[in-house]
PDB file of C-alpha atoms in Angstrom:
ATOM      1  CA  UNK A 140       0.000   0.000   0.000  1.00 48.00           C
ATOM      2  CA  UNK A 141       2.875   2.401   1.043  1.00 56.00           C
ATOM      3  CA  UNK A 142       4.795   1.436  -2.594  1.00 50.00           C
ATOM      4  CA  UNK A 143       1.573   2.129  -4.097  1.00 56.00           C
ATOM      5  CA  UNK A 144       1.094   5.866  -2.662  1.00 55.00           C
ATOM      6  CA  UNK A 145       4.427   6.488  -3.410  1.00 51.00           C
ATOM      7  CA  UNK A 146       3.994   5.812  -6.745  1.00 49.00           C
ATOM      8  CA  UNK A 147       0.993   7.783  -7.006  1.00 56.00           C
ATOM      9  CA  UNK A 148       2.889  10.666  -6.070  1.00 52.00           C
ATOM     10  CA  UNK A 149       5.568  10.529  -8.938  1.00 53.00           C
ATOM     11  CA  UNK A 150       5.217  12.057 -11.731  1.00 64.00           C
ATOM     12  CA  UNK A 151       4.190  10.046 -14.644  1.00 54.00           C
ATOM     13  CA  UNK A 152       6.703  11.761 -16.814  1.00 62.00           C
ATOM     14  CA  UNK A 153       9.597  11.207 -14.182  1.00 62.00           C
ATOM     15  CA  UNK A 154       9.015   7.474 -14.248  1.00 54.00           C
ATOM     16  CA  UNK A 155       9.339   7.311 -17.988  1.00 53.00           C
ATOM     17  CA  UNK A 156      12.185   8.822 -17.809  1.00 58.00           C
ATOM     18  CA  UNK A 157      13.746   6.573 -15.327  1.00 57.00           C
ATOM     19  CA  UNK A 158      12.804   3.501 -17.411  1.00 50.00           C
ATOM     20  CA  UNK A 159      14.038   5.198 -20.663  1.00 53.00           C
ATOM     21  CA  UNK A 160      17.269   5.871 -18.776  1.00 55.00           C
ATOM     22  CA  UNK A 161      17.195   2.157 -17.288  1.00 56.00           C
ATOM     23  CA  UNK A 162      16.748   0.999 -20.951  1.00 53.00           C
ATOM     24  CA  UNK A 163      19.580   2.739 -22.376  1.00 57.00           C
ATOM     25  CA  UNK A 164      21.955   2.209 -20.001  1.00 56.00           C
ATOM     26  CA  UNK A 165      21.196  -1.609 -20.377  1.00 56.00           C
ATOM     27  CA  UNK A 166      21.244  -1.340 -23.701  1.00 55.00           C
ATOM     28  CA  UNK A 167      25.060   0.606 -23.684  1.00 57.00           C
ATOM     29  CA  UNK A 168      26.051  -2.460 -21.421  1.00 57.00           C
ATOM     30  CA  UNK A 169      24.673  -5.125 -23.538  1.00 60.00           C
ATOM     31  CA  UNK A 170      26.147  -3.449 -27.095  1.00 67.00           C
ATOM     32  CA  UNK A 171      29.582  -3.262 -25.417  1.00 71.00           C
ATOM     33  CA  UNK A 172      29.184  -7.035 -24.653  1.00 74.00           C
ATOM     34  CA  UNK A 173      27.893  -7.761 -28.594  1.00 77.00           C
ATOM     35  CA  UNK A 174      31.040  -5.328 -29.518  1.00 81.00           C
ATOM     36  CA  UNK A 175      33.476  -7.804 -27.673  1.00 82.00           C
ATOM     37  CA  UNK A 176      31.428 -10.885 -28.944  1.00 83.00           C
ATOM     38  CA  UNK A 177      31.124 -10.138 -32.586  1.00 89.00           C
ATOM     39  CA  UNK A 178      35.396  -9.868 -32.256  1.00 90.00           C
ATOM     40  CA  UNK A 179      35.149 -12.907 -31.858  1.00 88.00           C
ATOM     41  CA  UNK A 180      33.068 -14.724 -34.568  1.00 91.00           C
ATOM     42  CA  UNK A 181      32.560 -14.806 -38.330  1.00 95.00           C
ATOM     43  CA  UNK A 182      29.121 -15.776 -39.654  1.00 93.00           C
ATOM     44  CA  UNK A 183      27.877 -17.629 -42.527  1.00 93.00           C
ATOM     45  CA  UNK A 184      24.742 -15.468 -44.414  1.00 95.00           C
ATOM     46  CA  UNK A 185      23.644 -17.350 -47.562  1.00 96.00           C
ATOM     47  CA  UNK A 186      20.750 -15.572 -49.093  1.00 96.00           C
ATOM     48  CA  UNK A 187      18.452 -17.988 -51.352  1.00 96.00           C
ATOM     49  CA  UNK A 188      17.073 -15.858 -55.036  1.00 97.00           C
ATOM     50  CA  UNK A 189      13.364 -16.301 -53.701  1.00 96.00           C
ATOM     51  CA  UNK A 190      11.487 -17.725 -51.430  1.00 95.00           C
ATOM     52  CA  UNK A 191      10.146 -20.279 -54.222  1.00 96.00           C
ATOM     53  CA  UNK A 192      10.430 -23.872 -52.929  1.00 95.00           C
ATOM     54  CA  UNK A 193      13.297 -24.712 -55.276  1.00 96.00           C
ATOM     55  CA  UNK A 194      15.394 -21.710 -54.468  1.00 96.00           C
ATOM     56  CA  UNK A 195      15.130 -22.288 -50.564  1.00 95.00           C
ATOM     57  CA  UNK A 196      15.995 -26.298 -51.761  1.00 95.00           C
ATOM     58  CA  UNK A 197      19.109 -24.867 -53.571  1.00 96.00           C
ATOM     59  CA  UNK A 198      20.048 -22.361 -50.803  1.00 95.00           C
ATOM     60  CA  UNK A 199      20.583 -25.155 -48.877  1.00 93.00           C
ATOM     61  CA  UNK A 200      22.615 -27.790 -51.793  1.00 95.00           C
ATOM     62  CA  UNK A 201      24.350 -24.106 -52.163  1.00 96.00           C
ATOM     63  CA  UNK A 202      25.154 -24.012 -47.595  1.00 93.00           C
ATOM     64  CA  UNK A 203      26.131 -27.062 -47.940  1.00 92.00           C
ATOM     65  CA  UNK A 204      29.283 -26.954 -50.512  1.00 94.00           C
ATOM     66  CA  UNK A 205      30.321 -23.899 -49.192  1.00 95.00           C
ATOM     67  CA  UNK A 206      30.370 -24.824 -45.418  1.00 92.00           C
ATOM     68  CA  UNK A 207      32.734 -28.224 -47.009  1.00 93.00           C
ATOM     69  CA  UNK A 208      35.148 -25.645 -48.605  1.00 95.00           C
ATOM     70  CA  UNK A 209      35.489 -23.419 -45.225  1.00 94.00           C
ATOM     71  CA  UNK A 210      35.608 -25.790 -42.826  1.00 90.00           C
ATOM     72  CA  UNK A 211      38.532 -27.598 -44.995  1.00 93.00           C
ATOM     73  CA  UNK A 212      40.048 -24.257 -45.234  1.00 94.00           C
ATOM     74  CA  UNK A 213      39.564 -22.961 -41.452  1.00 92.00           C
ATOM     75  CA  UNK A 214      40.675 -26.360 -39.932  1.00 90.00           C
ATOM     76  CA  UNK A 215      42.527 -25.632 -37.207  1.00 85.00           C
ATOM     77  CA  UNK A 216      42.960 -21.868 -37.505  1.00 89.00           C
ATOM     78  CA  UNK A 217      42.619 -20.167 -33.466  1.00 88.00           C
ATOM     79  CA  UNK A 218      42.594 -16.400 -34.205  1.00 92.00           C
ATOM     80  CA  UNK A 219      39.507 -14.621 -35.844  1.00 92.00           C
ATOM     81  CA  UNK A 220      41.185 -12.274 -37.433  1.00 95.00           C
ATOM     82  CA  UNK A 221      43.901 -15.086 -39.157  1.00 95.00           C
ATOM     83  CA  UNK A 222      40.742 -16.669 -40.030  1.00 95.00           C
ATOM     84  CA  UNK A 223      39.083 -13.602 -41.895  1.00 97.00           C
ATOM     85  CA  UNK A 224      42.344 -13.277 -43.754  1.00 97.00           C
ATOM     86  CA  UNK A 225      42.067 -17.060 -44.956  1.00 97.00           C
ATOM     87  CA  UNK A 226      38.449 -16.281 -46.008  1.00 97.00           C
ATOM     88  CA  UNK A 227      39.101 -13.210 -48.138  1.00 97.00           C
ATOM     89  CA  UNK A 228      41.852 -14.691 -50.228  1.00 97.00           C
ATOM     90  CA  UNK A 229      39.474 -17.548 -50.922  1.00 97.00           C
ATOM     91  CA  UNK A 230      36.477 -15.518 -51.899  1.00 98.00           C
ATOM     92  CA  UNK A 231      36.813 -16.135 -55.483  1.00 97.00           C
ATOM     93  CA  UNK A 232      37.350 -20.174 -54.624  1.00 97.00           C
ATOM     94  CA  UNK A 233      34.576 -20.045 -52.458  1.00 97.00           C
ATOM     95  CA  UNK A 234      32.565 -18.474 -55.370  1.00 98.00           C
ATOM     96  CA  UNK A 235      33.408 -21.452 -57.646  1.00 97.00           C
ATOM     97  CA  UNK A 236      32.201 -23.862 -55.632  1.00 97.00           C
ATOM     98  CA  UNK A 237      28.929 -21.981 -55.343  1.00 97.00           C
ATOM     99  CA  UNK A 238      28.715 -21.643 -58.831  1.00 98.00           C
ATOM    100  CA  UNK A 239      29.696 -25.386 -59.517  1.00 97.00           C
ATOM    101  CA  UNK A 240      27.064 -26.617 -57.238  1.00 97.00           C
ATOM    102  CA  UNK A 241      24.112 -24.134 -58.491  1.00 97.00           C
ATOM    103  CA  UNK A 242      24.877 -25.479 -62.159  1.00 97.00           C
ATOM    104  CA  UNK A 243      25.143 -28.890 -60.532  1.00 96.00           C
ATOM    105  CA  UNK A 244      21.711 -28.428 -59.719  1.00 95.00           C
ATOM    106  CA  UNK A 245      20.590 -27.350 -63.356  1.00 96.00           C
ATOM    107  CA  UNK A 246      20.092 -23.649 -62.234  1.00 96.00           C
ATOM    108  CA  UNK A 247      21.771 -20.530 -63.740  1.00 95.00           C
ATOM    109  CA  UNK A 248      21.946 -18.473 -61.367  1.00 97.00           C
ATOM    110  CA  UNK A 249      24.159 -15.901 -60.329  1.00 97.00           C
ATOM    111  CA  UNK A 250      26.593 -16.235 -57.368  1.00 98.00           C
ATOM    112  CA  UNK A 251      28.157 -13.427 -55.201  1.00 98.00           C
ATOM    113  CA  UNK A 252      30.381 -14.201 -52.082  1.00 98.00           C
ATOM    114  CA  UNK A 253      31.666 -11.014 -49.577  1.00 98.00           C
ATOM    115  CA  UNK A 254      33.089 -10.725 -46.707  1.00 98.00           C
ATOM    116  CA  UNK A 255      31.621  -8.241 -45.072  1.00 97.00           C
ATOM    117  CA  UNK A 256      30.107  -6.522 -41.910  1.00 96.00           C
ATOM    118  CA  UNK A 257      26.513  -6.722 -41.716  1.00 94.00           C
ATOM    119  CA  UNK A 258      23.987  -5.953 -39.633  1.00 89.00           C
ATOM    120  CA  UNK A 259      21.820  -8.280 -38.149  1.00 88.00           C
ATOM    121  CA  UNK A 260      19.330  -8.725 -35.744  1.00 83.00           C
ATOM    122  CA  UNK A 261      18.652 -11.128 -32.711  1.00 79.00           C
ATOM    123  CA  UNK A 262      18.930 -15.155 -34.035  1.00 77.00           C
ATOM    124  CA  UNK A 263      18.692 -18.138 -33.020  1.00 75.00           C
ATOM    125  CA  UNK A 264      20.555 -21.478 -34.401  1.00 72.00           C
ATOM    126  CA  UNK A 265      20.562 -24.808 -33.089  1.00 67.00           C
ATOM    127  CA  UNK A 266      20.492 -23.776 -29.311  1.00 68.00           C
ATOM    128  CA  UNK A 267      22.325 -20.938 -29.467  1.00 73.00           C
ATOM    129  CA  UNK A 268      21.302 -16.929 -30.237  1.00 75.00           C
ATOM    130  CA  UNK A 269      23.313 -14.089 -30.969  1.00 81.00           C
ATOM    131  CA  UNK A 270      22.168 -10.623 -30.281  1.00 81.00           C
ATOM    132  CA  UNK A 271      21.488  -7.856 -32.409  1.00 81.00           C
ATOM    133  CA  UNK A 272      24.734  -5.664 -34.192  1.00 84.00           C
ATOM    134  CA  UNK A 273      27.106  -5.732 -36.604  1.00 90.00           C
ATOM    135  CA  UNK A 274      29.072  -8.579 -37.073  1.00 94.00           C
ATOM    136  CA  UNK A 275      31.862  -9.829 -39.899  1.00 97.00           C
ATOM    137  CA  UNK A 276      30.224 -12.127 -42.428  1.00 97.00           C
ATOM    138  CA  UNK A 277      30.405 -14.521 -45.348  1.00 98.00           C
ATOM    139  CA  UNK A 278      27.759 -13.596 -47.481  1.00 98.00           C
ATOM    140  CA  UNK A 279      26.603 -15.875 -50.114  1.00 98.00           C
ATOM    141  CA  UNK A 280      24.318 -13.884 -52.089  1.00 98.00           C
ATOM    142  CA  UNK A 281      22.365 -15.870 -54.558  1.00 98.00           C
ATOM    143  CA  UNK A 282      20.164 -14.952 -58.090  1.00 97.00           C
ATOM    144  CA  UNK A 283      18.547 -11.408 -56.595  1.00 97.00           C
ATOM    145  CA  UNK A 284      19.922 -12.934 -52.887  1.00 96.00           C
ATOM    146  CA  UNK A 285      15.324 -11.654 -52.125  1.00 96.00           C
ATOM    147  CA  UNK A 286      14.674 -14.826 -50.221  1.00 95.00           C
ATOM    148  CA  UNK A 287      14.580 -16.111 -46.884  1.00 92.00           C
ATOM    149  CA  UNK A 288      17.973 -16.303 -45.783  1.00 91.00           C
ATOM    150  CA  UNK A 289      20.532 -19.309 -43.540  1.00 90.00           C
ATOM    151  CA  UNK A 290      22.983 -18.414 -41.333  1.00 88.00           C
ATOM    152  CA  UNK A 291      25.321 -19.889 -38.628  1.00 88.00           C
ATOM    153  CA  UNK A 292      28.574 -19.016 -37.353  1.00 89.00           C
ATOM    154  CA  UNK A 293      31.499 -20.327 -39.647  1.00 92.00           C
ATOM    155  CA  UNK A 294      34.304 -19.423 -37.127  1.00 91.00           C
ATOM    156  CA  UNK A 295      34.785 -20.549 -34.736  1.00 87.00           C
ATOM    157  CA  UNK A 296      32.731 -23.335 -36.645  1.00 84.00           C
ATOM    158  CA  UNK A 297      29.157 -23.771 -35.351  1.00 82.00           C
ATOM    159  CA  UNK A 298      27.762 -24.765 -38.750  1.00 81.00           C
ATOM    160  CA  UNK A 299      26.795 -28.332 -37.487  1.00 64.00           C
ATOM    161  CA  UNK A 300      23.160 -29.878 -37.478  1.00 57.00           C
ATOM    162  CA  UNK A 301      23.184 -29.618 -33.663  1.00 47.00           C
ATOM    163  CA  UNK A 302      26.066 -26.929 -31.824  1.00 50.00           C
ATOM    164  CA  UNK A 303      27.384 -29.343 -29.603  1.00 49.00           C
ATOM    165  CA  UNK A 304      29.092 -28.122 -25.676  1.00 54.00           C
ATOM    166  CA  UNK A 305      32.420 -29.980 -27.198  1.00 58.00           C
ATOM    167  CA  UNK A 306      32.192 -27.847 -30.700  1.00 58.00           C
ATOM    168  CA  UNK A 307      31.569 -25.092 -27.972  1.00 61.00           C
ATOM    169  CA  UNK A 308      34.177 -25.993 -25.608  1.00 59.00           C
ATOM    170  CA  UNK A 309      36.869 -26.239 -28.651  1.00 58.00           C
ATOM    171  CA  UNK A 310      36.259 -23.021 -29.510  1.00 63.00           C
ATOM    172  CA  UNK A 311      38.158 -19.639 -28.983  1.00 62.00           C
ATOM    173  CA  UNK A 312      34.922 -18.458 -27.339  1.00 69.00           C
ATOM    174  CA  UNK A 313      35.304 -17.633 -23.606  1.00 67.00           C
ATOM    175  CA  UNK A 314      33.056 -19.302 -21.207  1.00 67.00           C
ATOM    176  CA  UNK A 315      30.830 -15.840 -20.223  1.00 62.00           C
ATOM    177  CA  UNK A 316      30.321 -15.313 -24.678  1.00 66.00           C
ATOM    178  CA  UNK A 317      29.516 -19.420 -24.318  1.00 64.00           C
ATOM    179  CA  UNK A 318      26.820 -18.603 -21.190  1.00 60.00           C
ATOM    180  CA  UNK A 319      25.466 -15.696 -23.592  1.00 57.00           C
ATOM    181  CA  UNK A 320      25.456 -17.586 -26.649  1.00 64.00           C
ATOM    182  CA  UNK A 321      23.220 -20.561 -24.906  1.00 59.00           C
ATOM    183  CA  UNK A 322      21.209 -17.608 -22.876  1.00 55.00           C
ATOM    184  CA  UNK A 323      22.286 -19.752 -19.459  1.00 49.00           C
ATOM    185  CA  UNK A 324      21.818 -16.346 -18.083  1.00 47.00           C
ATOM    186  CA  UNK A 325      18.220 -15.178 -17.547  1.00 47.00           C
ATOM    187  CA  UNK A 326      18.894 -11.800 -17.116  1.00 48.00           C
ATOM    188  CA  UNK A 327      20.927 -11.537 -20.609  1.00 49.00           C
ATOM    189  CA  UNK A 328      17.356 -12.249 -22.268  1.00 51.00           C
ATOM    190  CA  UNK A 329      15.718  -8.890 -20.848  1.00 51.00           C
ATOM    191  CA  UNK A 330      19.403  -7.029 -21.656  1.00 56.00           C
ATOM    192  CA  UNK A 331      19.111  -8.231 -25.379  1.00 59.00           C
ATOM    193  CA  UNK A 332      16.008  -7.637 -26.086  1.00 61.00           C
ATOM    194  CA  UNK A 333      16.608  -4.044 -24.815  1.00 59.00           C
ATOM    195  CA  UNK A 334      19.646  -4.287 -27.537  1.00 61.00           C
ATOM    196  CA  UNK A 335      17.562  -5.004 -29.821  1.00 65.00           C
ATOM    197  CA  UNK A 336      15.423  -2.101 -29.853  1.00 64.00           C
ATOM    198  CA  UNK A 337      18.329   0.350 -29.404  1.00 59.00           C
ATOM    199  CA  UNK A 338      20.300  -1.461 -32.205  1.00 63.00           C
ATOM    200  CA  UNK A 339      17.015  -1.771 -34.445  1.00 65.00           C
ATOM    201  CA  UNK A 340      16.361   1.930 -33.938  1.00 62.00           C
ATOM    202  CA  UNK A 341      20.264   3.193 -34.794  1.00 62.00           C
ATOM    203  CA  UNK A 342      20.105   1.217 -37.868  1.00 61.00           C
ATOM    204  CA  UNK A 343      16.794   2.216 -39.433  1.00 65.00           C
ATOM    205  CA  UNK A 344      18.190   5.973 -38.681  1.00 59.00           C
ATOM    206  CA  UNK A 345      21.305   5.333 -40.402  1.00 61.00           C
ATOM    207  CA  UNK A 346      19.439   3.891 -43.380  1.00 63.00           C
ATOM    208  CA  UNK A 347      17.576   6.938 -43.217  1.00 58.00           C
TER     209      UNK A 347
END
């Protein structure tokens, strides 16, 4: 009853700003934490030509190939940035193999690879999430790359039908980014989602 009266006698408009105030400053803390994350990992965006059935099926024959080629090529590489370097003198090889596998399929289409940052928002993967930012990433951009798109994290590499705690555990990842990938943390969940917002709003004003 006394919390209650109190309430009562606070001004609406100082209470909203108090929780706009809580929000960013969660936010802040949560983007620093995405900052030092997204050092850490490269993703894997492959962007189907449509959302047509056979495009999704060939996104997919496409994911495939490609995620043969880099984990071949990132075997045993430790250090994210060592691995980015690996990835962008193989673009063009990486490329080919997309290509190969698209004709393989009896399709024509185009084929673009980059390595790139992009923005992305809060996913989930096989038991693990990553929160909304910007984030280095092989894109594998398809036909008019319009369709629903696959992604996973390619280093260290995650790209497996189920992420594993020993894929996790071999990784460069330290065990707090590990907790924050699997969202072992409850109160991450509220933190993100606050993230989200903040990031989602800063990135539709930079698009303008």
């Amino acid at each position: 009853m006394r919390l209650t009266r109190v309430l009562r006698d606070v001004p609406w408009r100082r209470v909203l700003a108090l929780f706009v105030a809580c929000l960013v400053c969660t936010a802040l803390w949560a983007e620093a934490t995405q900052v030092r994350l997204a050092s850490q990992v490269i993703r894997l965006h492959v962007l189907a030509n449509s959302d047509s059935e056979e495009d999704q099926a060939l996104k997919l024959e496409v994911r495939d190939r490609v995620l043969e080629t880099t984990s071949a090529l990132l075997a045993g590489e430790t250090e994210p940035q060592a691995a980015a370097v690996l990835l962008n003198q193989h673009l063009d090889d990486i490329a080919q193999t997309a290509a190969q596998e698209i004709s393989a399929q009896g399709h024509d289409d185009r084929v673009e690879v980059r390595l790139e940052q992009t923005w992305f928002p809060t996913r989930q993967y096989q038991g693990i999430s990553l929160p909304a930012g910007n984030y280095l990433a092989l894109r594998v951009l398809i036909g008019a790359a319009e369709g629903h798109n696959w992604w996973c994290v390619v280093f260290p590499n995650l790209c497996l039908p189920a992420v594993s705690e020993r894929a996790l555990e071999a990784s460069t990842l330290t065990p707090g980014q590990i907790s924050l990938l699997q969202e072992e943390e409850t109160s991450y969940v509220f933190r993100f989602k606050a993230l989200e917002l903040w990031q989602s709003l800063k990135h539709r004003l930079m698009e303008g």
